[in-house]
mmCIF file with all atom_site columns, C-alpha atoms in Angstrom:
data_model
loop_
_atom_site.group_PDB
_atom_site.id
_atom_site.type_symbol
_atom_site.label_atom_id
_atom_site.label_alt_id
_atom_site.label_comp_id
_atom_site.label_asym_id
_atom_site.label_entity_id
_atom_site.label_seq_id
_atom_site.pdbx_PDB_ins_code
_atom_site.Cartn_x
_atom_site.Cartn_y
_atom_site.Cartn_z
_atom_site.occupancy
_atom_site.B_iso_or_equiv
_atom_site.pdbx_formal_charge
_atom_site.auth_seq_id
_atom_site.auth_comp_id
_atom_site.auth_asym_id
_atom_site.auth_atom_id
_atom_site.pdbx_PDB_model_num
ATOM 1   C CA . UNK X 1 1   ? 141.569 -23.975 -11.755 1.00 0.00 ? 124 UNK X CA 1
ATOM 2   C CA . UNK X 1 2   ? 140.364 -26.587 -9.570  1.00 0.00 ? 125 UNK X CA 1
ATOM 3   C CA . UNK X 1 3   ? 139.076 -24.839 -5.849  1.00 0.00 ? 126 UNK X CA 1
ATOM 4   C CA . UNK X 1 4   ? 137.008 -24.552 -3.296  1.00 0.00 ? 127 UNK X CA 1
ATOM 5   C CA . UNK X 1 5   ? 135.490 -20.972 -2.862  1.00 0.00 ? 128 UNK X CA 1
ATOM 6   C CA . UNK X 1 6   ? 133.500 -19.952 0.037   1.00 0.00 ? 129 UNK X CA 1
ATOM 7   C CA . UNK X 1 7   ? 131.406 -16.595 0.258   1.00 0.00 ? 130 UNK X CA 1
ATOM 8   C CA . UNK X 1 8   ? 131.550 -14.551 2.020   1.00 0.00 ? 131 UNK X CA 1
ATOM 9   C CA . UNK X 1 9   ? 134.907 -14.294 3.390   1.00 0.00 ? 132 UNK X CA 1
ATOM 10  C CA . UNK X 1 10  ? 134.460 -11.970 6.198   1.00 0.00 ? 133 UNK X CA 1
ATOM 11  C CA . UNK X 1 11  ? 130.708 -11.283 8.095   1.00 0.00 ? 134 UNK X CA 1
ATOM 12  C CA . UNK X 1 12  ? 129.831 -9.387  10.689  1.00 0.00 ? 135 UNK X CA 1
ATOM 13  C CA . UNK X 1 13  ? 125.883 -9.763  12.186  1.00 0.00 ? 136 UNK X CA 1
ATOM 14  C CA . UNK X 1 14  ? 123.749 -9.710  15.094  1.00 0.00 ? 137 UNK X CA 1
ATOM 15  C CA . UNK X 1 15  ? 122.470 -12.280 17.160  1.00 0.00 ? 138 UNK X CA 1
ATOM 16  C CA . UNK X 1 16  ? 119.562 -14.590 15.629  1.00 0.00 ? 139 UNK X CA 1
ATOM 17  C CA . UNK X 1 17  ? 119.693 -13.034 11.959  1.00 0.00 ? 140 UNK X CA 1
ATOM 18  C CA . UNK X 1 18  ? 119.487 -16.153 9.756   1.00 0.00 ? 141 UNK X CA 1
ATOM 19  C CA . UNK X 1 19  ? 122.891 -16.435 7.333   1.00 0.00 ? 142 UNK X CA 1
ATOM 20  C CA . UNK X 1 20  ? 123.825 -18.314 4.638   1.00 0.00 ? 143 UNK X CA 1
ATOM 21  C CA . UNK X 1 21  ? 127.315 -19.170 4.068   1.00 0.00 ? 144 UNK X CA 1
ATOM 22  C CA . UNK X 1 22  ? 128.070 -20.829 0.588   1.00 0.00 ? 145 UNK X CA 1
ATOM 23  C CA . UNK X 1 23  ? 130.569 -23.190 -0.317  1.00 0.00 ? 146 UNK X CA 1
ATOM 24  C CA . UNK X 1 24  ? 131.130 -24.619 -4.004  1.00 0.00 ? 147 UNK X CA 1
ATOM 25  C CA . UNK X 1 25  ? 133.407 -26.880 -5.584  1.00 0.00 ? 148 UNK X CA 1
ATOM 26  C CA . UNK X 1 26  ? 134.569 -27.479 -9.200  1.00 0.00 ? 149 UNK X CA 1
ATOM 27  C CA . UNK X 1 27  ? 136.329 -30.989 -8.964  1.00 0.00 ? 150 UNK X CA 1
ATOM 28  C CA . UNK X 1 28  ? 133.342 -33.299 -8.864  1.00 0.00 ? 151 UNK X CA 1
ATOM 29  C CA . UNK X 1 29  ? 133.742 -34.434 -5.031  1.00 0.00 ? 152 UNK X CA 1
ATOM 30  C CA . UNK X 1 30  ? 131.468 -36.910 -3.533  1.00 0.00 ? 153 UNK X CA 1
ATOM 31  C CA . UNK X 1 31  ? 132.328 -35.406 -0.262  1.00 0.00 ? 154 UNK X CA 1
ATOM 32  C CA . UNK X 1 32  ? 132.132 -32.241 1.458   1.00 0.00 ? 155 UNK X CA 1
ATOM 33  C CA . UNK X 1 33  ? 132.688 -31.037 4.818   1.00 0.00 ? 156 UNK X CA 1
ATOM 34  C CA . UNK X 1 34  ? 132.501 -28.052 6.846   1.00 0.00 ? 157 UNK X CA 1
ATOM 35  C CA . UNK X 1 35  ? 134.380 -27.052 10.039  1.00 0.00 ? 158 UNK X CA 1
ATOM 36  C CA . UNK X 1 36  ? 134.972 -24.299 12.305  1.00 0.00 ? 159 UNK X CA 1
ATOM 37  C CA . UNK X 1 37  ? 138.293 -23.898 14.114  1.00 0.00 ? 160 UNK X CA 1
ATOM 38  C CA . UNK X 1 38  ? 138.531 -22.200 17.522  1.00 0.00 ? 161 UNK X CA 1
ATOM 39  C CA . UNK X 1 39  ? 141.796 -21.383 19.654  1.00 0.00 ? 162 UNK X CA 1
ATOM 40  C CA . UNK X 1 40  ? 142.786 -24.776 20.640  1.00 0.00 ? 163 UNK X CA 1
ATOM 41  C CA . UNK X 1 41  ? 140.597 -26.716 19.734  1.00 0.00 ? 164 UNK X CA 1
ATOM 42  C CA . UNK X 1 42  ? 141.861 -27.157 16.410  1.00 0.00 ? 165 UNK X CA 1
ATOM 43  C CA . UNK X 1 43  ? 139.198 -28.417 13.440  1.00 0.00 ? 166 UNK X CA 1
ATOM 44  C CA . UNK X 1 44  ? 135.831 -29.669 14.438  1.00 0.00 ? 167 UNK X CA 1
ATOM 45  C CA . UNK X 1 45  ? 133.563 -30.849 12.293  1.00 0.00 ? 168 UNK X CA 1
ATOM 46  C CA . UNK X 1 46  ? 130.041 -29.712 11.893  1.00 0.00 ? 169 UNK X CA 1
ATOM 47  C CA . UNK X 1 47  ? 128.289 -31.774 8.910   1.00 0.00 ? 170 UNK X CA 1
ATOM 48  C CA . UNK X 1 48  ? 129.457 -33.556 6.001   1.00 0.00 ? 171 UNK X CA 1
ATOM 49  C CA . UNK X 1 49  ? 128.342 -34.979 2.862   1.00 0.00 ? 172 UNK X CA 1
ATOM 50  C CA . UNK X 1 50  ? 128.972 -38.192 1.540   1.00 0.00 ? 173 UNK X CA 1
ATOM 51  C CA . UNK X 1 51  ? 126.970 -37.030 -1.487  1.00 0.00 ? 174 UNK X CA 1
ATOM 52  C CA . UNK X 1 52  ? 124.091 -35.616 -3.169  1.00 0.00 ? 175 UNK X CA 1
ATOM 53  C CA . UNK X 1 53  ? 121.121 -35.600 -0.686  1.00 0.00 ? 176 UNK X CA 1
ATOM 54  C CA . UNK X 1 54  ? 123.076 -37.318 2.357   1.00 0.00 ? 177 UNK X CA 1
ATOM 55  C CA . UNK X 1 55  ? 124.553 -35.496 4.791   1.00 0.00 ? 178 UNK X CA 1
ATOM 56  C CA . UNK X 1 56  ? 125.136 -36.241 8.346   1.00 0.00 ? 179 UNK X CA 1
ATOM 57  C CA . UNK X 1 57  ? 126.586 -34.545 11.496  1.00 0.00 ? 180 UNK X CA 1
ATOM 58  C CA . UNK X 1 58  ? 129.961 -34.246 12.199  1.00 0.00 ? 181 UNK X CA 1
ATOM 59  C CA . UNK X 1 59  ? 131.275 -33.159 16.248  1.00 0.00 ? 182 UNK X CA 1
ATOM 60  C CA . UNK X 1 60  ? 129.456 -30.164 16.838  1.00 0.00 ? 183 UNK X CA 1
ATOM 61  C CA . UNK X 1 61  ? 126.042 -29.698 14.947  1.00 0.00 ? 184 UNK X CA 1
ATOM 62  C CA . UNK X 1 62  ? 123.874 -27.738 17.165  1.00 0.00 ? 185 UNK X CA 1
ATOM 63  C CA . UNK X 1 63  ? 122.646 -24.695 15.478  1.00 0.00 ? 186 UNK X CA 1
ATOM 64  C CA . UNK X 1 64  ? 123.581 -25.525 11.773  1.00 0.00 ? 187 UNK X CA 1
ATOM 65  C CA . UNK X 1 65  ? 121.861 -26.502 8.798   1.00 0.00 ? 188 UNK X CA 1
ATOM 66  C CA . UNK X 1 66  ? 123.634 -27.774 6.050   1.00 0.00 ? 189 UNK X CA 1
ATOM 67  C CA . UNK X 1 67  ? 121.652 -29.501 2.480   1.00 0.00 ? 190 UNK X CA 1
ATOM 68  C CA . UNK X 1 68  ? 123.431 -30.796 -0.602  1.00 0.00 ? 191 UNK X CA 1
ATOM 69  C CA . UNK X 1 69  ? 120.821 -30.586 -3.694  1.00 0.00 ? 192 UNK X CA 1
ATOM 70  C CA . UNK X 1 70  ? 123.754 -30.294 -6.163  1.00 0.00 ? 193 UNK X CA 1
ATOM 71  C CA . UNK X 1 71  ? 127.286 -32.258 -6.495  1.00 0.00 ? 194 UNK X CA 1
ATOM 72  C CA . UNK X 1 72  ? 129.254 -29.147 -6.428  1.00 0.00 ? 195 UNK X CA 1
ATOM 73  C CA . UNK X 1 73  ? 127.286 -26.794 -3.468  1.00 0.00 ? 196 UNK X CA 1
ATOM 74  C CA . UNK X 1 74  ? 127.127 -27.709 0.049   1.00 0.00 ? 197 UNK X CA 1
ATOM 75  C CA . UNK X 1 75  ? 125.869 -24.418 1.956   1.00 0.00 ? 198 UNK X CA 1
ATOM 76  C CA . UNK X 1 76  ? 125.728 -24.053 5.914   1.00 0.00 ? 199 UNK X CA 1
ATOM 77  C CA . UNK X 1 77  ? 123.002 -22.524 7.101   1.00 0.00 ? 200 UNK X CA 1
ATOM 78  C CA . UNK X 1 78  ? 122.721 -20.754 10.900  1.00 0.00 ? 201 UNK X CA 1
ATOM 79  C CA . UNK X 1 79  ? 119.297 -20.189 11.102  1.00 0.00 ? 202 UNK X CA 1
ATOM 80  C CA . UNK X 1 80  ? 119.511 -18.308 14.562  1.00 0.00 ? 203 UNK X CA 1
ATOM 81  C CA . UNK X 1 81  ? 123.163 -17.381 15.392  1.00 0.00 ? 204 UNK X CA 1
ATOM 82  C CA . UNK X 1 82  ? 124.473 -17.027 18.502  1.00 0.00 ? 205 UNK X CA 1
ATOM 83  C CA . UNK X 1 83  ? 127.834 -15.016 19.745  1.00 0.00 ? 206 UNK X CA 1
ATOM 84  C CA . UNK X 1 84  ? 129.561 -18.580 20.666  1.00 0.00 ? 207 UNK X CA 1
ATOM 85  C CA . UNK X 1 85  ? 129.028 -19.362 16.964  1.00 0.00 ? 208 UNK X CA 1
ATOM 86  C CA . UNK X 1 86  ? 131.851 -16.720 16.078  1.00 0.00 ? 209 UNK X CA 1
ATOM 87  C CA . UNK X 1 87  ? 134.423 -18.513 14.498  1.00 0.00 ? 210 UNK X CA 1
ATOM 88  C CA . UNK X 1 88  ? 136.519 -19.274 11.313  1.00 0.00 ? 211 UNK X CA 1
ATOM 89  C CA . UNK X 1 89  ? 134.849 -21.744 9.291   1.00 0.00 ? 212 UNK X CA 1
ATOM 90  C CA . UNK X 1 90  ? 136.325 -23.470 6.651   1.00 0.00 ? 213 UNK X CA 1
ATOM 91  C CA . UNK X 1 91  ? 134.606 -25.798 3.949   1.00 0.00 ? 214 UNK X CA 1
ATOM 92  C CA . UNK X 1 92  ? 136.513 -28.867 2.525   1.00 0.00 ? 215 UNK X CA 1
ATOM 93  C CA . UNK X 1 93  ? 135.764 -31.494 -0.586  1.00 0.00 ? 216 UNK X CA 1
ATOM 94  C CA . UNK X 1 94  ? 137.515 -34.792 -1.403  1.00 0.00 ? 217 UNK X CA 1
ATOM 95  C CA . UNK X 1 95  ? 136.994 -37.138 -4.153  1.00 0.00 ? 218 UNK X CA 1
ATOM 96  C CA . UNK X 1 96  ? 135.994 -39.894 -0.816  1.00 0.00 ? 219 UNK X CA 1
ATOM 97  C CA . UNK X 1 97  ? 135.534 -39.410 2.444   1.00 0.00 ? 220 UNK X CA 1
ATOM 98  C CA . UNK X 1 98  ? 139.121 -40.567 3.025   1.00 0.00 ? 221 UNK X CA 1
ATOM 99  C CA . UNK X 1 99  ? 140.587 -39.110 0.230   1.00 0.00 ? 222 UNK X CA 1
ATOM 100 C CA . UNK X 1 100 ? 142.643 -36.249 0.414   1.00 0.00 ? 223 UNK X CA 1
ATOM 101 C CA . UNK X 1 101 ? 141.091 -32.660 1.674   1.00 0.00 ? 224 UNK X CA 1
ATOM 102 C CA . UNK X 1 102 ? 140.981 -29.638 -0.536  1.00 0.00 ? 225 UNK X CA 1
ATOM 103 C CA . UNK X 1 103 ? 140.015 -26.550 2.158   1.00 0.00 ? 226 UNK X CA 1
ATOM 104 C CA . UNK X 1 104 ? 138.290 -23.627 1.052   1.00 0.00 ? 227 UNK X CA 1
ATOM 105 C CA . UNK X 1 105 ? 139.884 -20.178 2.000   1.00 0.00 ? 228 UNK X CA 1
ATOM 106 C CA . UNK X 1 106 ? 137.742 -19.718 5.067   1.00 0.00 ? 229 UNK X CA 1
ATOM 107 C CA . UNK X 1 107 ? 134.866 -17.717 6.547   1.00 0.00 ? 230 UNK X CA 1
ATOM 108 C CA . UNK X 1 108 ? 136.066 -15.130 9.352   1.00 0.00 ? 231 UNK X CA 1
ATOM 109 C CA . UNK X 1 109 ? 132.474 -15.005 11.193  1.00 0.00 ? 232 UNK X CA 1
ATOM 110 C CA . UNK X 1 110 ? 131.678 -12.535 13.995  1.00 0.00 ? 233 UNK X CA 1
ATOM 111 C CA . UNK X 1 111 ? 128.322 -12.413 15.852  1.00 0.00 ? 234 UNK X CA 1
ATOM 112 C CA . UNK X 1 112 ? 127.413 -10.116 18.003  1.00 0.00 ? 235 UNK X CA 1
ATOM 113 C CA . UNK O 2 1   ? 137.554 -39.387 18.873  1.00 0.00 ? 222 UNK O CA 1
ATOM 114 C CA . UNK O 2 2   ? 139.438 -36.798 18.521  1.00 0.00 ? 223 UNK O CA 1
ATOM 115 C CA . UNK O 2 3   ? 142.707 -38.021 17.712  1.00 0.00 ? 224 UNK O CA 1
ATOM 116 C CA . UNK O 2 4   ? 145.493 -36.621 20.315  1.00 0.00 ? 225 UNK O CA 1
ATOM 117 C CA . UNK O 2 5   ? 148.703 -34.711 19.286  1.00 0.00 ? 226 UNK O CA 1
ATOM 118 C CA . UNK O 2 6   ? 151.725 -34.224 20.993  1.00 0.00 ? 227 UNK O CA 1
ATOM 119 C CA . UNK O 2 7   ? 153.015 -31.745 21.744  1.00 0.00 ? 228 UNK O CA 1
ATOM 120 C CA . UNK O 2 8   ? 150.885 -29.013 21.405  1.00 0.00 ? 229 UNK O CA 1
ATOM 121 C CA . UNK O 2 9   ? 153.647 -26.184 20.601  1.00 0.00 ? 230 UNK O CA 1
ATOM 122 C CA . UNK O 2 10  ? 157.214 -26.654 20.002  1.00 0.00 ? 231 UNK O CA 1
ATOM 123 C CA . UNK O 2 11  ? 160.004 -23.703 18.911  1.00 0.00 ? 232 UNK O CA 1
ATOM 124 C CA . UNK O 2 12  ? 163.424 -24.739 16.519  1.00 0.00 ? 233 UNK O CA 1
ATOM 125 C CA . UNK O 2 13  ? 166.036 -23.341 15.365  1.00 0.00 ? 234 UNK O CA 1
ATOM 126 C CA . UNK O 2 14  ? 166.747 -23.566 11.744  1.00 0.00 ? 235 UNK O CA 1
ATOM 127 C CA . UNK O 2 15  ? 168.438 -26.887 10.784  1.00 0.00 ? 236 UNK O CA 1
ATOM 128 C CA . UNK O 2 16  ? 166.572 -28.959 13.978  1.00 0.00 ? 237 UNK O CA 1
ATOM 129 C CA . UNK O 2 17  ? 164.815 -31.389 14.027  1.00 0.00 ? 238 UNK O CA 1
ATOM 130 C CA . UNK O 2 18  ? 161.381 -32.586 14.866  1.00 0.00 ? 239 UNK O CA 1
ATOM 131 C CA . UNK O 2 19  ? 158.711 -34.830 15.812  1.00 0.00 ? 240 UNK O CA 1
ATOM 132 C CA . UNK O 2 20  ? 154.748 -34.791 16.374  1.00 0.00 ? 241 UNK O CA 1
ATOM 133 C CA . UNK O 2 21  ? 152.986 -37.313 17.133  1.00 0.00 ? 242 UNK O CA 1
ATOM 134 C CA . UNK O 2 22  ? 149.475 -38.491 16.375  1.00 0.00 ? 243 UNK O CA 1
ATOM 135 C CA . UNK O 2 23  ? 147.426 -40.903 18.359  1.00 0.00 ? 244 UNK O CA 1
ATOM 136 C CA . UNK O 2 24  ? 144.115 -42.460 18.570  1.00 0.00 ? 245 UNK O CA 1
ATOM 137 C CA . UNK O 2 25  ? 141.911 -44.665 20.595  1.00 0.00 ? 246 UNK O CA 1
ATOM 138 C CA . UNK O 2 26  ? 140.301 -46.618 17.945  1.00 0.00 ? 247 UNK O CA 1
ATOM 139 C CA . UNK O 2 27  ? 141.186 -48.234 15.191  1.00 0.00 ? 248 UNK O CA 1
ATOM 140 C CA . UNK O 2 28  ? 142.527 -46.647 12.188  1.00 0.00 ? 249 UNK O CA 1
ATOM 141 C CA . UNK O 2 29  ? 142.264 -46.850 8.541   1.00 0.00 ? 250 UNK O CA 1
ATOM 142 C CA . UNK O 2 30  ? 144.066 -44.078 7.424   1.00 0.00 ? 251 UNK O CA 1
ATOM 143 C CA . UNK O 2 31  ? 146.341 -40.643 9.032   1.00 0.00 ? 252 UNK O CA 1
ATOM 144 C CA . UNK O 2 32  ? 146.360 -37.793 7.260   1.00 0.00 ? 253 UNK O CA 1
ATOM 145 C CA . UNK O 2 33  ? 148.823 -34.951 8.060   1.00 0.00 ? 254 UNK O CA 1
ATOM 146 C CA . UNK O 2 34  ? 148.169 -31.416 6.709   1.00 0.00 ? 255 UNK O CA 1
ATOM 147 C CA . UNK O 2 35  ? 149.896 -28.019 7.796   1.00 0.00 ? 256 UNK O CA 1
ATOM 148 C CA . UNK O 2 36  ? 148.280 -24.469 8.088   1.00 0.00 ? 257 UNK O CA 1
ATOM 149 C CA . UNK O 2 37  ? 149.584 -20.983 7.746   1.00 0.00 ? 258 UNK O CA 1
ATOM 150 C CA . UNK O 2 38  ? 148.201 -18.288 10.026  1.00 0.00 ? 259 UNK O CA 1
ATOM 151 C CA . UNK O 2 39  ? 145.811 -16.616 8.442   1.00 0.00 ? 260 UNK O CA 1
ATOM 152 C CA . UNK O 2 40  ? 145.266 -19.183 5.742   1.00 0.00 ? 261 UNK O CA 1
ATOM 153 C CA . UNK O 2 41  ? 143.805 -22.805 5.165   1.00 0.00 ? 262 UNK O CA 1
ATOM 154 C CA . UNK O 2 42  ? 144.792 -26.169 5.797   1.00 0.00 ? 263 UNK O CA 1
ATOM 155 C CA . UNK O 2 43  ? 147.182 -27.635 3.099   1.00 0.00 ? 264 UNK O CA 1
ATOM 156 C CA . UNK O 2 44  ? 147.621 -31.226 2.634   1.00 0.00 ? 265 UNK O CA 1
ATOM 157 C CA . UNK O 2 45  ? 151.244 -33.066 3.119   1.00 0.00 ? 266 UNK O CA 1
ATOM 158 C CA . UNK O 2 46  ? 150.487 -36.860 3.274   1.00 0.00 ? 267 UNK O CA 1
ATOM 159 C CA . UNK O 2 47  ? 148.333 -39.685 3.753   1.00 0.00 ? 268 UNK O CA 1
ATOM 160 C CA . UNK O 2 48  ? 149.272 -42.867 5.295   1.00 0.00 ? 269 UNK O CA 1
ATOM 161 C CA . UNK O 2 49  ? 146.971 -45.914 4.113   1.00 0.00 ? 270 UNK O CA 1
ATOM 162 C CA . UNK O 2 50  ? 148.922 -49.183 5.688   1.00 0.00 ? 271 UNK O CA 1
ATOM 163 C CA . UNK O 2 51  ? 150.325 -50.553 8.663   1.00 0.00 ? 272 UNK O CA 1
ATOM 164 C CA . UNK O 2 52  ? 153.609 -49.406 9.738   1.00 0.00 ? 273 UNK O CA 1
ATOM 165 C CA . UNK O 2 53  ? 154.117 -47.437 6.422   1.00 0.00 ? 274 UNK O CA 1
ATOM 166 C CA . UNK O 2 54  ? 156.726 -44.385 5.640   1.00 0.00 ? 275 UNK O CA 1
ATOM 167 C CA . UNK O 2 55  ? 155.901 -41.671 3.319   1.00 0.00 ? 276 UNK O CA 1
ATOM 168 C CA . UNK O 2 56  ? 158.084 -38.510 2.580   1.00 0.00 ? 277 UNK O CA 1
ATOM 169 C CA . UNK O 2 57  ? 158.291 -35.660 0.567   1.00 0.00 ? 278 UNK O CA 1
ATOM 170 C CA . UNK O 2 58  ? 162.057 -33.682 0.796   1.00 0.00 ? 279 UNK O CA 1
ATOM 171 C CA . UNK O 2 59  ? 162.599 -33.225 4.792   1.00 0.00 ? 280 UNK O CA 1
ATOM 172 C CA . UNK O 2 60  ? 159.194 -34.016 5.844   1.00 0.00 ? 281 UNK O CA 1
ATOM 173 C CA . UNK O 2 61  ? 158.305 -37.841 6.719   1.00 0.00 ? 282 UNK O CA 1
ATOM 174 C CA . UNK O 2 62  ? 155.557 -39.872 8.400   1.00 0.00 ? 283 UNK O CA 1
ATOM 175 C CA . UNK O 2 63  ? 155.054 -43.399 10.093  1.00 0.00 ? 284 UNK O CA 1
ATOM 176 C CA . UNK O 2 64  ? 151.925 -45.430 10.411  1.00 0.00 ? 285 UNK O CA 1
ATOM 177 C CA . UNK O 2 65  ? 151.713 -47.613 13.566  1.00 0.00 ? 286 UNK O CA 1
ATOM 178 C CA . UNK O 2 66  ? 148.363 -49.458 12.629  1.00 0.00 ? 287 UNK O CA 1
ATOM 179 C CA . UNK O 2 67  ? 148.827 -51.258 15.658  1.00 0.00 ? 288 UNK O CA 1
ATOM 180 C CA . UNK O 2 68  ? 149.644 -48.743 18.183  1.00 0.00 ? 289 UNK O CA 1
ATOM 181 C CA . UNK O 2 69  ? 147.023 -46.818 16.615  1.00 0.00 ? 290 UNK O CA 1
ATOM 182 C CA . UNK O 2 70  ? 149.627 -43.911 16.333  1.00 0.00 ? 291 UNK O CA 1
ATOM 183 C CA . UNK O 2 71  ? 151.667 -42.081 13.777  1.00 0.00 ? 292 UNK O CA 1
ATOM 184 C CA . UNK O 2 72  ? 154.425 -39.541 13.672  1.00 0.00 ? 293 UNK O CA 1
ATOM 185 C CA . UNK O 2 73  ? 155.622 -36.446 11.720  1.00 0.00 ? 294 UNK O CA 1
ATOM 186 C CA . UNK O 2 74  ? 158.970 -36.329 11.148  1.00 0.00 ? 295 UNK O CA 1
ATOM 187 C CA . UNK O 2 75  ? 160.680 -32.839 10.158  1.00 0.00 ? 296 UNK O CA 1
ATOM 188 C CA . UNK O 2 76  ? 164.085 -32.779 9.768   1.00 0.00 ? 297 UNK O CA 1
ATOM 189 C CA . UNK O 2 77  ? 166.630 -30.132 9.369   1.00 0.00 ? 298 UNK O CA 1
ATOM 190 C CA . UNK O 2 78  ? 163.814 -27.573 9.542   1.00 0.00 ? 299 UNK O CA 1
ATOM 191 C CA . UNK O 2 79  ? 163.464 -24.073 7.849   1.00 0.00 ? 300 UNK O CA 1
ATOM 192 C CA . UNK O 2 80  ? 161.525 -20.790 8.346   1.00 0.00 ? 301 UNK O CA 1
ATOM 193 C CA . UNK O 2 81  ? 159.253 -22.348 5.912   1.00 0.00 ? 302 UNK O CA 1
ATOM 194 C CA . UNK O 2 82  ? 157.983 -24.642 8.273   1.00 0.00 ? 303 UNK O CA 1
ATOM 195 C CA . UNK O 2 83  ? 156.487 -22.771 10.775  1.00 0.00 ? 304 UNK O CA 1
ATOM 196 C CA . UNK O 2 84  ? 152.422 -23.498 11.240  1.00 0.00 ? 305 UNK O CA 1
ATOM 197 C CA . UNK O 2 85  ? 150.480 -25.062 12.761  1.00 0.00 ? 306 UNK O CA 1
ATOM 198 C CA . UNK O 2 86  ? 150.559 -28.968 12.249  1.00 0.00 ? 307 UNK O CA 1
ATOM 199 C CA . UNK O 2 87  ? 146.890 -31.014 12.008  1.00 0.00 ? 308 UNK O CA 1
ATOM 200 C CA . UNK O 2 88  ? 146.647 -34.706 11.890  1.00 0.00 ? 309 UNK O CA 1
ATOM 201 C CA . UNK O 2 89  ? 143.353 -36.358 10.459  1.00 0.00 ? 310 UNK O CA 1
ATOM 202 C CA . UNK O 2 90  ? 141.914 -39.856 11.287  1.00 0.00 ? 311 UNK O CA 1
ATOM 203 C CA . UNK O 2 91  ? 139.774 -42.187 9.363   1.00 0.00 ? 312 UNK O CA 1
ATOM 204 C CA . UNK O 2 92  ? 138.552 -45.099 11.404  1.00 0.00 ? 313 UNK O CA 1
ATOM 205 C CA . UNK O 2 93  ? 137.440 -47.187 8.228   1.00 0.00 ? 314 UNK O CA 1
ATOM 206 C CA . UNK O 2 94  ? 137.803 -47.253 4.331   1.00 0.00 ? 315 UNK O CA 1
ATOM 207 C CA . UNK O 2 95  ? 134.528 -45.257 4.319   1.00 0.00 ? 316 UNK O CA 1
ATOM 208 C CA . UNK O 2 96  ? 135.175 -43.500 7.323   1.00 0.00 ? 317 UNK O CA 1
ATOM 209 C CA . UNK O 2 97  ? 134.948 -39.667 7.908   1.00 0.00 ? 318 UNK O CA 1
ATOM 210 C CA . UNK O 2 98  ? 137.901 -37.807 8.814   1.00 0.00 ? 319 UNK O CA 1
ATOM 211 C CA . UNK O 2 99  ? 138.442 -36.272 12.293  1.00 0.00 ? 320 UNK O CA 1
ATOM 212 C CA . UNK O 2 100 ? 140.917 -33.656 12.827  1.00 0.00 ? 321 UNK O CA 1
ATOM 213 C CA . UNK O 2 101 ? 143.489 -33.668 16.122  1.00 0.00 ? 322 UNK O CA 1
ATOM 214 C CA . UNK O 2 102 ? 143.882 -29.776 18.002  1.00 0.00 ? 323 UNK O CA 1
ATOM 215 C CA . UNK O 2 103 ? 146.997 -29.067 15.969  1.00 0.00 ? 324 UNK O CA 1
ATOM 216 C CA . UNK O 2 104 ? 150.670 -28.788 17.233  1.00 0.00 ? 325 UNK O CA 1
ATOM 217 C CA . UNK O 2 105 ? 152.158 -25.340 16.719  1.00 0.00 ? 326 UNK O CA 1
ATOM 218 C CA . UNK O 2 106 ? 155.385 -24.950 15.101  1.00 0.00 ? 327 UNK O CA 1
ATOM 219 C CA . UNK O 2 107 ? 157.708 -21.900 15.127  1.00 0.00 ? 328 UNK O CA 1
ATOM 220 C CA . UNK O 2 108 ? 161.360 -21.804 13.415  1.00 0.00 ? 329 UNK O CA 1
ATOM 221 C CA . UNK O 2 109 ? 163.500 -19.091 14.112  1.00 0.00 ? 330 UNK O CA 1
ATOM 222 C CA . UNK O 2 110 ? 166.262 -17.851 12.578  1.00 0.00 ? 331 UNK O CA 1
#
């Protein structure tokens, strides 16, 4: 079944504990994307990757990581984070950066 | 950049009709239009590649102003199924990244 799966779904941590959350796809996207979505302010883009090895910043960057090293993983890393970085995050692939967006299920991230 | 969507929450009656809007200050290439369920992901409904095109799909329809840099949503004789929350997605070029609008929230009651 073609999908995006992010893991984990739900995390709970403290304040400057390095994370990891991991996104993977199986449909051989170019392009990947994460975003976190707030009350209101509706999707905002962190990083994205127009493929293997590039990756660029999207609206709201500050205090993420992201690396692509292989086609189908695209993981965003917060290397300290901080309570305003509580938020549901959602990972995305397309065949192009135009093309049509296939959303993971979402991370529900809490940090207290 | 973030495109701007209008209006931001709107409540029907089964069998109304509806209409959000989508606009942006620069130039566009492409609107996408994608609905999510509380609680779960963004799902896509259309893409709009060309200049004053229409696409549809049963009671749900879009325009593509390419020169008023705007498009629309068009739901007609809505149903419970419906309800969400309504994103639009910009593309200023044919390798441009997409950039979501806030969403417009919509509720149909019985």
């Amino acid at each position: 079944e073609a999908q995006v799966t992010q893991n984990p779904r739900y995390l709970i941590t403290v304040t400057g504990k390095k994370l990891t959350v991991t996104c993977s796809q199986n449909m051989n996207h170019e392009y990947m994307s994460w975003y976190r979505q707030d009350p209101g302010l509706g999707l905002r883009q962190i990083y994205y990757s127009m493929n293997v090895e590039v990756t660029d910043k999207g609206d709201v960057p500050e205090g993420y990581k992201v690396s692509r090293k292989e086609k189908r993983n695209f993981p965003l890393i917060l290397e300290s984070p901080s309570p305003n970085q509580t938020s549901l995050y959602f990972c995305a692939s397309s065949p192009l950066a135009r093309s049509t967006q296939y959303f993971g299920p979402g991370t529900r991230l809490t940090v207290l | 950049q973030q495109p701007v969507q209008s209006p931001q929450a709107v409540i029907l009656r089964e069998g109304e009709d509806a209409v959000i809007n989508c606009s942006s200050s620069k130039a566009l290439y492409s609107v996408h239009w994608y609905r999510q369920k509380h609680g779960e992901a963004p799902v896509f409904l259309m893409i709009l590649l060309k200049g004053g095109e229409q696409k549809g799909h049963e009671k749900i329809s879009a325009s593509f102003n390419e020169k008023k840099q705007q498009s629309s949503l068009y739901l007609t004789a809505s149903q419970l199924s419906y309800s969400g929350t309504y994103f639009c997605g910009t593309a200023g070029g044919s390798q441009g990244n997409l950039i979501f609008g806030k969403g417009t929230k919509l509720s149909v009651k019985p």
